[in-house]
Short mmCIF file of C-alpha atoms in Angstrom, two decimals:
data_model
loop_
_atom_site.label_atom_id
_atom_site.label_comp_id
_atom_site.label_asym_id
_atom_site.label_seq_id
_atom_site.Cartn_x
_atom_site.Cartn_y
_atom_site.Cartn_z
CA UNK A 265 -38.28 137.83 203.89
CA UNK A 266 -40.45 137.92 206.56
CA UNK A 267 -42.98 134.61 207.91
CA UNK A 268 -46.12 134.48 208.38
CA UNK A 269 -46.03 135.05 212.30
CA UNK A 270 -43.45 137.82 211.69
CA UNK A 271 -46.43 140.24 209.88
CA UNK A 272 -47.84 143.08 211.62
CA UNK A 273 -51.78 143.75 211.34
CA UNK A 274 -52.97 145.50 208.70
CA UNK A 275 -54.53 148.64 209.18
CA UNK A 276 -58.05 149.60 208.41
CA UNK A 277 -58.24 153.18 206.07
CA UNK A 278 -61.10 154.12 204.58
CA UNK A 279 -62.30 153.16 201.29
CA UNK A 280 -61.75 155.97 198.89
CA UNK A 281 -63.98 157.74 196.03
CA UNK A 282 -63.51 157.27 192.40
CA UNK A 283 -65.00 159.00 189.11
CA UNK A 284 -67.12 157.07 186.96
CA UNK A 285 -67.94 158.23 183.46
CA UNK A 286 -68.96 156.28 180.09
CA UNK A 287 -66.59 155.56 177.56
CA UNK A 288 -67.79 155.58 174.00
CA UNK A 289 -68.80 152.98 172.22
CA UNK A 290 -67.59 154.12 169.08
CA UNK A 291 -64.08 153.21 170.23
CA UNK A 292 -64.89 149.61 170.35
CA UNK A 293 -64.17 147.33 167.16
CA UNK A 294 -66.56 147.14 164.56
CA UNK A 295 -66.38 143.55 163.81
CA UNK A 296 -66.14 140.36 166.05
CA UNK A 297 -65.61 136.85 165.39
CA UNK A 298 -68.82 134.58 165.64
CA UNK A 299 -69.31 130.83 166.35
CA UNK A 300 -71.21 128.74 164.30
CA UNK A 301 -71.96 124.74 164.20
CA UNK A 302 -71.42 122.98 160.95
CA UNK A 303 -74.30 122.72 158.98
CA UNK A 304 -76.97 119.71 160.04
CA UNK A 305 -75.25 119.71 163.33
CA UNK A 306 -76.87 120.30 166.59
CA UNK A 307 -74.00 119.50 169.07
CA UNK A 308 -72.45 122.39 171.31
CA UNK A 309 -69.11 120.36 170.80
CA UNK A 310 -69.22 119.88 167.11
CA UNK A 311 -66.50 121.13 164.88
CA UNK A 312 -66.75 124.85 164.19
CA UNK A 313 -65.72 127.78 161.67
CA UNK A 314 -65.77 131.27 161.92
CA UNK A 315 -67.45 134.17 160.44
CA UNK A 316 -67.42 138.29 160.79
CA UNK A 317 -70.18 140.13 161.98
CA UNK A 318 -70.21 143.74 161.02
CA UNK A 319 -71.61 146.91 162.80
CA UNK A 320 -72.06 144.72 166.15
CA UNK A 321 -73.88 147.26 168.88
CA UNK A 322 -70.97 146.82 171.47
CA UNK A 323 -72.43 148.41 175.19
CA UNK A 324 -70.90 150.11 177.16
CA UNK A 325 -67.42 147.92 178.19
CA UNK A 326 -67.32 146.55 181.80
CA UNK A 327 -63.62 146.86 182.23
CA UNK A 328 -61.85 148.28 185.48
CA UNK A 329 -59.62 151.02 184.70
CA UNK A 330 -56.95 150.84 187.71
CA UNK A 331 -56.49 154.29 188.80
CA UNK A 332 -57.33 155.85 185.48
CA UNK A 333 -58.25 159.52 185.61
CA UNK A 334 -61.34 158.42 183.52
CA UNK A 335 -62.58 155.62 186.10
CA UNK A 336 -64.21 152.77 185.22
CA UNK A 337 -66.68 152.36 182.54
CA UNK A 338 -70.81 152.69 183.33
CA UNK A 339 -72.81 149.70 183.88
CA UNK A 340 -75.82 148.88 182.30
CA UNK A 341 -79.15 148.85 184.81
CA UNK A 342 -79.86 145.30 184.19
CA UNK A 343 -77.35 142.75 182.00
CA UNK A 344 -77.32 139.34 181.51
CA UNK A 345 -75.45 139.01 184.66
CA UNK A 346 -78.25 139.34 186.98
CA UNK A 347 -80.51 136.73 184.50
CA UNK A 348 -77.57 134.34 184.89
CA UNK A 349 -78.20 134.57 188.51
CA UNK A 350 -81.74 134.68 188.86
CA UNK A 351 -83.05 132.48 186.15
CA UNK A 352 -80.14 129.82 186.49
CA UNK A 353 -78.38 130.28 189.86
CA UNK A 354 -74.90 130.74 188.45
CA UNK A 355 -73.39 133.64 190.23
CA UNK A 356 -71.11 135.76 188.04
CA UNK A 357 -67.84 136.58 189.42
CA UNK A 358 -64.75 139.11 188.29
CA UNK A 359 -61.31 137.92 188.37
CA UNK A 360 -59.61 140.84 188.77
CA UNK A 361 -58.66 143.23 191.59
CA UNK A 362 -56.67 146.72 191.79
CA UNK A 363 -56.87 150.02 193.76
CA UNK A 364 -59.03 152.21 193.58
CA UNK A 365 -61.87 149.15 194.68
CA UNK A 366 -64.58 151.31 194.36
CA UNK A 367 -64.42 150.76 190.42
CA UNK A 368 -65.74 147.50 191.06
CA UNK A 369 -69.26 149.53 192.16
CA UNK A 370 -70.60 149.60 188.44
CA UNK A 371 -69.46 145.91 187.81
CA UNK A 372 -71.74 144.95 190.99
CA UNK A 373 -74.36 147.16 189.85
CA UNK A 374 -74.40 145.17 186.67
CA UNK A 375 -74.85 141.16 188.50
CA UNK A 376 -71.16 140.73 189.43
CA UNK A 377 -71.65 138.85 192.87
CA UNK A 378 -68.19 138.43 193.69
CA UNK A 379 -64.65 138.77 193.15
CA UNK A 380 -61.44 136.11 193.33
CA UNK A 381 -57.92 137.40 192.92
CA UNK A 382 -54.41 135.72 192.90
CA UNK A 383 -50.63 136.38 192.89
CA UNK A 384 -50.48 137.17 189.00
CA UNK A 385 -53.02 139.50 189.58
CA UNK A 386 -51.52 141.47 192.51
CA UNK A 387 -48.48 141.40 190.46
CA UNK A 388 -49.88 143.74 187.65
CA UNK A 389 -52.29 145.64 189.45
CA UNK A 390 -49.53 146.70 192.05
CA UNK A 391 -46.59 147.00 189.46
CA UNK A 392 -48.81 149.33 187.47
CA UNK A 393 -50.15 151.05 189.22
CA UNK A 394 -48.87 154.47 191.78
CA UNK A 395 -52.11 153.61 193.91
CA UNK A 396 -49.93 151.87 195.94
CA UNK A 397 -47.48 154.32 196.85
CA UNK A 398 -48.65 156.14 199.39
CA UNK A 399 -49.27 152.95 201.62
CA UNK A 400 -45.79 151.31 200.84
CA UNK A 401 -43.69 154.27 201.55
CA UNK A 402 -45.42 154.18 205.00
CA UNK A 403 -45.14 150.33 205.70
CA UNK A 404 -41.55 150.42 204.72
CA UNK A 405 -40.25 153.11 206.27
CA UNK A 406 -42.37 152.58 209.89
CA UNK A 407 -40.38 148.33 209.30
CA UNK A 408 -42.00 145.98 207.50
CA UNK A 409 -39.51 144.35 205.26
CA UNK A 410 -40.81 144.04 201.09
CA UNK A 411 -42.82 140.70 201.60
CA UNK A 412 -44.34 141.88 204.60
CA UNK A 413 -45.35 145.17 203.15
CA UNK A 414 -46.81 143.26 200.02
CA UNK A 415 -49.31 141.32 202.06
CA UNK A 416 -50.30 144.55 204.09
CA UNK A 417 -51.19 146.28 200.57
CA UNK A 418 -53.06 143.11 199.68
CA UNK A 419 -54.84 142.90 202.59
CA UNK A 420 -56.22 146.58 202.59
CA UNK A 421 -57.62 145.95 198.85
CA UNK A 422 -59.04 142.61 199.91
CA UNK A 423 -60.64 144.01 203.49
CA UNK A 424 -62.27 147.06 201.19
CA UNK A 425 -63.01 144.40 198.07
CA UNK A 426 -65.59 142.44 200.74
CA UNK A 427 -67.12 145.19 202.43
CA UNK A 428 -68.24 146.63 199.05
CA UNK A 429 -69.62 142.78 198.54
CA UNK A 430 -71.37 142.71 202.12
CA UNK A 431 -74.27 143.21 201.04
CA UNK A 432 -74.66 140.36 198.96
CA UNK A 433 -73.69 138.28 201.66
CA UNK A 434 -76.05 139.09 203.92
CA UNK A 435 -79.04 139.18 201.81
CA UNK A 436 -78.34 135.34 200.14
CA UNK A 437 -77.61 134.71 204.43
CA UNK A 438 -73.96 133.68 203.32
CA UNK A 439 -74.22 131.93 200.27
CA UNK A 440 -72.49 134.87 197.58
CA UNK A 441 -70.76 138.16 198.04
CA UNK A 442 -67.29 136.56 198.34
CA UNK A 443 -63.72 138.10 197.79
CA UNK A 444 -60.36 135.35 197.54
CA UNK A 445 -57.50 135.89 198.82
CA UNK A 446 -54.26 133.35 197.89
CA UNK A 447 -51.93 131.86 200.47
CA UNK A 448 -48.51 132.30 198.89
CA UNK A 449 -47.60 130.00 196.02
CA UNK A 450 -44.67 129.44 197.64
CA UNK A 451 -46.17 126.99 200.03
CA UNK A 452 -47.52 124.79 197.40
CA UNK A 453 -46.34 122.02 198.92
CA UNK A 454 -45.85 122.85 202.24
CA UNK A 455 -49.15 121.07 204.33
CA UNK A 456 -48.38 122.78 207.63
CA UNK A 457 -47.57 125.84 206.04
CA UNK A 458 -50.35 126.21 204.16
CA UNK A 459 -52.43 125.72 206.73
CA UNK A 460 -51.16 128.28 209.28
CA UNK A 461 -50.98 130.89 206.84
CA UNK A 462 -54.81 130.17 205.81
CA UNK A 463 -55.25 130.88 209.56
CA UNK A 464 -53.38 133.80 209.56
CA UNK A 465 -54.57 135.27 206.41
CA UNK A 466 -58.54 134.32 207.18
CA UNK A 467 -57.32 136.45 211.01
CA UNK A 468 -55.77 139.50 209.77
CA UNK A 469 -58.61 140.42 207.03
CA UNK A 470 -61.21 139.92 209.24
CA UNK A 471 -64.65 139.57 207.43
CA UNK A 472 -66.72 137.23 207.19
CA UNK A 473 -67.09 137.05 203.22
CA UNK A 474 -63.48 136.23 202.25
CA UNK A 475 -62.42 133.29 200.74
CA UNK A 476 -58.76 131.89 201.39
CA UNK A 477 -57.32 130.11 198.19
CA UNK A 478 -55.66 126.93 199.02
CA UNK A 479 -54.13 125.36 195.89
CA UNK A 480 -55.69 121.84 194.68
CA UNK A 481 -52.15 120.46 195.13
CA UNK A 482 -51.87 116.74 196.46
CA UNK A 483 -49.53 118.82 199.90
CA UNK A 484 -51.96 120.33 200.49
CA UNK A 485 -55.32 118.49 200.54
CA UNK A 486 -54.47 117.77 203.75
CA UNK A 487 -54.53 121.49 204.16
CA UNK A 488 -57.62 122.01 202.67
CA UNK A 489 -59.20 119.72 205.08
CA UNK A 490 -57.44 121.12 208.19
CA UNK A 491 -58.84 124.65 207.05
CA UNK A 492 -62.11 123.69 206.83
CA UNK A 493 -62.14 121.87 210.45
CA UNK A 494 -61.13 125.12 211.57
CA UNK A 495 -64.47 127.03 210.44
CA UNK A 496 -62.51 128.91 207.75
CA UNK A 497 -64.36 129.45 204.60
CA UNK A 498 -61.89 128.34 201.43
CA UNK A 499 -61.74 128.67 197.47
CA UNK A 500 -59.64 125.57 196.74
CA UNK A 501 -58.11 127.18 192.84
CA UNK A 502 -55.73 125.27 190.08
CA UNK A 503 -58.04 122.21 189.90
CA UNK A 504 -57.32 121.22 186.30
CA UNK A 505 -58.77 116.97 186.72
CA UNK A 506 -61.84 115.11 187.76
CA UNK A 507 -59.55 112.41 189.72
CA UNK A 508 -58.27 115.62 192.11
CA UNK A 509 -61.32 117.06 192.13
CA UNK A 510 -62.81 114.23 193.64
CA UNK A 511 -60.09 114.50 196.28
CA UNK A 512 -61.08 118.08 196.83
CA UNK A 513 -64.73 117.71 197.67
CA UNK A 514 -63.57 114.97 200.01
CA UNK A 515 -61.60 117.12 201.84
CA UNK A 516 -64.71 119.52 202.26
CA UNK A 517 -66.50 116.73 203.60
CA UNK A 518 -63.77 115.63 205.78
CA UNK A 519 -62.75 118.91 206.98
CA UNK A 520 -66.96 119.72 207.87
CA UNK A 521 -67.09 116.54 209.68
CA UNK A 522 -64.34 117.17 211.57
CA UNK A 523 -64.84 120.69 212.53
CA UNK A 524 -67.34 119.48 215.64
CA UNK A 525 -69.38 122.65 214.91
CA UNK A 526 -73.36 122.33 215.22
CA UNK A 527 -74.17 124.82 212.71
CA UNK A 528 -72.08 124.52 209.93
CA UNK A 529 -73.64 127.13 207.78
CA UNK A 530 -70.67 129.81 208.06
CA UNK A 531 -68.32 127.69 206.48
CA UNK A 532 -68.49 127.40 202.97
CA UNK A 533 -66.43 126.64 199.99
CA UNK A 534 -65.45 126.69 196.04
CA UNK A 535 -63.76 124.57 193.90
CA UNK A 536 -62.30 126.21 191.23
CA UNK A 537 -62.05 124.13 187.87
CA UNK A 538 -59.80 125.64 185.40
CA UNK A 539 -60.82 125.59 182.21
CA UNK A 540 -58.94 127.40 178.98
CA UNK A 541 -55.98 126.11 180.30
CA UNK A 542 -56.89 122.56 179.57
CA UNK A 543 -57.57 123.32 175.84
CA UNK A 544 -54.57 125.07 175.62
CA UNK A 545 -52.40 121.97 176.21
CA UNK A 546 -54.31 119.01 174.86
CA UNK A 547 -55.14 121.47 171.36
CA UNK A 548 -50.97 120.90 171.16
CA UNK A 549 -50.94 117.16 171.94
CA UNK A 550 -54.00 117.14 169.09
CA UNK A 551 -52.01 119.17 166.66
CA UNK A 552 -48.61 116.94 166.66
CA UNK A 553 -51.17 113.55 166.58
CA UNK A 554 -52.20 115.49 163.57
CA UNK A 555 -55.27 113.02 162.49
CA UNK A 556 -58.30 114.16 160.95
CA UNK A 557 -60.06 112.63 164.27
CA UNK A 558 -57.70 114.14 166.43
CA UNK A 559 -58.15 117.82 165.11
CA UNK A 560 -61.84 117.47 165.00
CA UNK A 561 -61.48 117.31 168.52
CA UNK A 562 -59.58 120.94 169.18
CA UNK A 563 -61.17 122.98 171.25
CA UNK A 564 -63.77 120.60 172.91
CA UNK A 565 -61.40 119.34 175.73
CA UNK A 566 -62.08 121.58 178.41
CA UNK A 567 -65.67 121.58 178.46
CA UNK A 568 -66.09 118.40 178.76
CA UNK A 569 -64.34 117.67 181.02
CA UNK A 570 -66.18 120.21 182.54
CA UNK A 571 -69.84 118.85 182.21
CA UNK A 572 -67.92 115.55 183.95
CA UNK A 573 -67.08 117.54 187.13
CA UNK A 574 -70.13 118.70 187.66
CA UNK A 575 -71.84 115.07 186.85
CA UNK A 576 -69.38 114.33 189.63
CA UNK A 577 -70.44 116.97 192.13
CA UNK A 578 -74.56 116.40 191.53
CA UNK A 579 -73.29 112.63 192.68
CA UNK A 580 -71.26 113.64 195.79
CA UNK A 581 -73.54 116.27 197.21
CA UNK A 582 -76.34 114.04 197.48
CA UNK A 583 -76.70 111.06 199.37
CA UNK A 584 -77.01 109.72 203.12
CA UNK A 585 -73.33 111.90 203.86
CA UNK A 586 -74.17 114.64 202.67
CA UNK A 587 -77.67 114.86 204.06
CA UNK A 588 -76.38 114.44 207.61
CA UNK A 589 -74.60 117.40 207.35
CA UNK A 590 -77.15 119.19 205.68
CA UNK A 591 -78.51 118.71 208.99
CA UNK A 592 -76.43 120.91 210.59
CA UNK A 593 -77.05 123.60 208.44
CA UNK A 594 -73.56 122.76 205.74
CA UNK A 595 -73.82 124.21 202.13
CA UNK A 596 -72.66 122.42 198.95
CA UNK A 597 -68.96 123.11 197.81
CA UNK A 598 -70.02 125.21 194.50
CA UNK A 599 -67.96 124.30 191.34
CA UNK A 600 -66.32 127.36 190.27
CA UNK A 601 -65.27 127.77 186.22
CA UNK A 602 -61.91 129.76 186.60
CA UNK A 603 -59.80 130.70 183.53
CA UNK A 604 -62.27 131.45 181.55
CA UNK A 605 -60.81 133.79 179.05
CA UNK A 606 -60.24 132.67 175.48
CA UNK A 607 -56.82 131.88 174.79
CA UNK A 608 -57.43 130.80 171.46
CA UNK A 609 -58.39 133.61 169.23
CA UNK A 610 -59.90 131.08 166.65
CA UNK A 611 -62.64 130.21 169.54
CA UNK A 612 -65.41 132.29 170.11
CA UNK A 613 -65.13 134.58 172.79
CA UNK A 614 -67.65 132.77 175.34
CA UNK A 615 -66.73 129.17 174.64
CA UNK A 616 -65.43 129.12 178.21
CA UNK A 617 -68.90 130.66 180.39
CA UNK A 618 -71.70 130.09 177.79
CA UNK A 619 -71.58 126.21 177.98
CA UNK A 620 -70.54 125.62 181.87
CA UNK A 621 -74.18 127.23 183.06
CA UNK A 622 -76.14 125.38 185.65
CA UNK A 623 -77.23 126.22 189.01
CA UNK A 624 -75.03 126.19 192.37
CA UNK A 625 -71.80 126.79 190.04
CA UNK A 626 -69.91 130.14 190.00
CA UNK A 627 -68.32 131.62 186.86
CA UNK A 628 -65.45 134.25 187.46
CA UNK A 629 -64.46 135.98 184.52
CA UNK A 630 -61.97 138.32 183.90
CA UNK A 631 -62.50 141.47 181.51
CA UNK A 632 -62.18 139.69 177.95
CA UNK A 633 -64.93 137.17 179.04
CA UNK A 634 -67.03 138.86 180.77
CA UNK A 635 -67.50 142.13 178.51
CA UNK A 636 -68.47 139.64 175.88
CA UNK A 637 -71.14 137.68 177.64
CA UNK A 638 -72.34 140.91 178.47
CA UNK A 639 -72.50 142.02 175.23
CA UNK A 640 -74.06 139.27 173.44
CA UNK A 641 -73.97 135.88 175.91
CA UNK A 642 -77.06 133.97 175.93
CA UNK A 643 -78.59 132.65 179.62
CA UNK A 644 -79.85 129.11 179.60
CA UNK A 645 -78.68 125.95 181.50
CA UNK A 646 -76.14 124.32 179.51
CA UNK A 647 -73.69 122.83 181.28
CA UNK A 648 -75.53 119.20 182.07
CA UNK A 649 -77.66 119.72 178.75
CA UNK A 650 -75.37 116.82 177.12
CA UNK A 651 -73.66 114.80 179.08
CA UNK A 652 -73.14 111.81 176.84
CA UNK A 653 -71.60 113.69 174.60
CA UNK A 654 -69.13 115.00 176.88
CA UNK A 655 -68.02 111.39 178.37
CA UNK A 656 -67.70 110.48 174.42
CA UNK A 657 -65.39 113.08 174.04
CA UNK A 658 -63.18 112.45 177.07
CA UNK A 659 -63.52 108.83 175.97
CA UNK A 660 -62.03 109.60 172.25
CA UNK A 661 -59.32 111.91 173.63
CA UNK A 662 -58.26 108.94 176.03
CA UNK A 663 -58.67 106.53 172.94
CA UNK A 664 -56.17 109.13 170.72
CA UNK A 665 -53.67 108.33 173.73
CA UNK A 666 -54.20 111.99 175.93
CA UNK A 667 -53.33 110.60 179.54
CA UNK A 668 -55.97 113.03 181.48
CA UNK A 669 -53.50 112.11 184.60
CA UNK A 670 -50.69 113.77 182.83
CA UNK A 671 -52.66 116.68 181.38
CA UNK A 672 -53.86 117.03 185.25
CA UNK A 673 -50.59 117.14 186.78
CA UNK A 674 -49.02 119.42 184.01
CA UNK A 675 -51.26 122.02 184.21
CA UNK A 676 -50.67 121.87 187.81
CA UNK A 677 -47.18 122.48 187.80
CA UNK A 678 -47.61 125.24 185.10
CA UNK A 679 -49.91 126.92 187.52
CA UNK A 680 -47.74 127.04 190.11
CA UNK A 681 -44.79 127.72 188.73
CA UNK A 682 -46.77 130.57 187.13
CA UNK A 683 -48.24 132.16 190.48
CA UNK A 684 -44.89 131.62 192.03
CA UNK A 685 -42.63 133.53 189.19
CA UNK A 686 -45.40 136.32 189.66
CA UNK A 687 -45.22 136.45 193.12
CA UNK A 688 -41.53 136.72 193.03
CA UNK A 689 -41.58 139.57 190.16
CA UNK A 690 -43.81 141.60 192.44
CA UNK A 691 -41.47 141.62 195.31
CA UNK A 692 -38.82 142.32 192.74
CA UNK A 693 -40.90 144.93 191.59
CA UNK A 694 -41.60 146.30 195.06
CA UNK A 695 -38.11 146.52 196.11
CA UNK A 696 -37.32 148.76 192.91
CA UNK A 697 -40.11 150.76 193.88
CA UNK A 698 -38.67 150.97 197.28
CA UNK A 699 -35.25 152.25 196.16
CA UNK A 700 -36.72 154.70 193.42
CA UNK A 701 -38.55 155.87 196.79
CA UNK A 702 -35.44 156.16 198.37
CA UNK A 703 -36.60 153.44 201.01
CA UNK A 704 -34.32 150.55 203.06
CA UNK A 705 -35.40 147.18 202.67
CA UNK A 706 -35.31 145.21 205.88
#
């Protein structure tokens, strides 16, 4: 496999055209599955049922069609993406990304504002797909060995990704339009690593409006810090607890601090709190305490944990610190909700953007979630709206025995694990390719 120093520089084609048409409603479902408090109950994190709603006007779906012969779907003029933005300051993101780009025109015409991608995603747009032909047979057969040709094909969809999101960043001056990029999973917990493949990554693509994604592991803090000394811009992903998220804005800080610039307004960052993924586990340690109390309490996790972290960021973005680097022109570390989908079917199919809305945040959703908060999501600033609520629910998980510490580390290791079997099916996948091609590996 080759290093990081070992990869050539990716070249610079041109973007390429795409069809768009409108798909028909008619072949959406009928029916979807509404959410509904308990009657006399007024609390977003009450216990819930469901119901079915028939005849539900369904728009026309946002959903990227990798290199369908129909193209993507048509966008709506104006959705609630774009009131999300401008009447809450929540910029809408897409967490997907595969060839052609240019399908991601009618999801930017609709209020998407950015894009963040990651080694599961590569994985199935590039196994999928035959966009990526073309390119590979050339990369292999002029040298580069499989890994090496994987990051070139990245790094073309990426460098054409952020100049269709340019203009976002120049009109908010730097503050949206971005596109993420991973470092390989497999340098997790490599500190040194990380951090000279975050330089070599933020080299080769070149533009000012990418994002490198350093994982929230405790190797790589360090990392996260180093990066951001360096003037490169970072989306720190697979923050799943408050306690490491802490440790991840004070890495920002340190790494700002540290950088010795005098205008620090280039260099921005997101965290990226996961979300779905927290329900997911502590919904199983509910189930097998099996109390009354304890399943009450399904589904409610994740969210507030959520309205904790960003309690936590209002506190450490303000302040004597912060304000001296305000001074030099720094902008706040935006939370970013990641994993958003539902993975529950039970839950509605928003539970995971509709109550994490508040300003300075960023919500990237991938098709599920975002086709159905633009189909019948509701814009209004939720996400601090009640906060006591949410510490009594983290306080009556920890009082049913749920070690947040453990959940926090598990997750962690899921998600890498995860990123890392996906990167490795992908070059699995791409040497297959290579030999149906009648290509040598190096």
């Amino acid at each position: 496999m080759a290093t990081v120093s070992k990869l050539s520089n990716p070249s610079t084609a041109a973007l390429s055209s795409t069809s768009v048409n409108t798909r028909s409603s008619s072949s959406l479902p009928k029916i979807f599955i509404g959410f509904h408090s308990k009657t006399g109950s007024t609390s977003k994190f009450s216990s819930s049922h469901l119901s079915l709603r028939n005849n539900h006007a369904f728009r026309a779906p946002l959903v990227v069609k990798c290199s369908a012969p129909g193209g993507n779907g048509s966008a709506a003029k104006r959705t609630t993406l774009h009131d999300l933005y401008e009447q809450e300051g929540q910029s809408p993101w897409y967490d997907n990304l595969c060839r052609p780009v240019t399908d991601l025109l009618p999801l930017i015409a609709s209020g998407v504002r950015g894009v963040t991608s990651n080694p599961a995603i590569f994985q199935k747009a590039i196994s999928s797909s035959n966009a990526y032909n073309d390119q590979f047979r050339e990369l292999v057969q002029s040298g580069n060995d499989i890994e090496a040709a994987y990051w070139e094909l990245v790094i073309k969809d990426i460098q054409d990704a952020c100049k269709l999101f340019e203009s976002i960043y120049d009109e908010t001056d730097g503050g949206d339009g971005y596109v993420s990029v991973e470092v390989s999973p497999r340098l997790a917990d490599d500190t040194n690593g990380t951090v000279e493949a975050a330089k070599w990554l933020h080299k080769v693509v070149n533009r000012p409006n990418v994002y490198i994604k350093i994982p929230a592991t405790a190797p790589c803090i360090p990392s996260i810090k180093e990066v951001i000394s360096n003037g490169i811009s970072v989306n720190v992903t697979l923050i799943f607890s408050i306690a490491r998220y802490e440790a991840v804005i004070d890495a920002y800080l340190d790494g700002l601090e540290a950088s010795g610039l005098s205008d620090l307004s280039r260099v921005t960052s997101v965290a990226s709190f996961f979300v779905s993924r927290v329900d997911t586990l502590i919904d199983k340690m509910l189930e097998k305490i099996g109390t009354p109390e304890a399943l009450d309490l399904r589904g409610k996790a994740a969210v507030a944990q959520a309205a904790l972290a960003y309690k936590l960021y209002q506190k450490k973005f303000s302040g004597p610190r912060w304000e001296a680097l305000v001074k030099k022109g720094a902008k706040k570390q935006r939370l970013l909700w990641a994993s958003t989908s539902v993975k529950n079917p039970a839950y509605p199919d928003t539970l995971y953007v509709a109550p994490l809305i508040g300003p300075d945040t960023v919500s990237t959703m991938p098709d599920q979630a975002l086709q159905a908060f633009v189909d019948h999501g509701s814009v209004s600033r939720t996400i601090d709206s009640n906060v006591s609520e949410a510490e009594g629910i983290y306080s009556a998980l920890e009082k049913l025995g749920i070690d947040w510490s453990y959940v926090g580390n598990q997750l962690e290791v899921e998600g890498v694990d995860s990123f890392k079997k996906s990167f490795d099916s992908l070059l699995d996948t791409l040497q297959e390719k290579a030999n149906s091609l009648n290509l040598v590996s190096l």
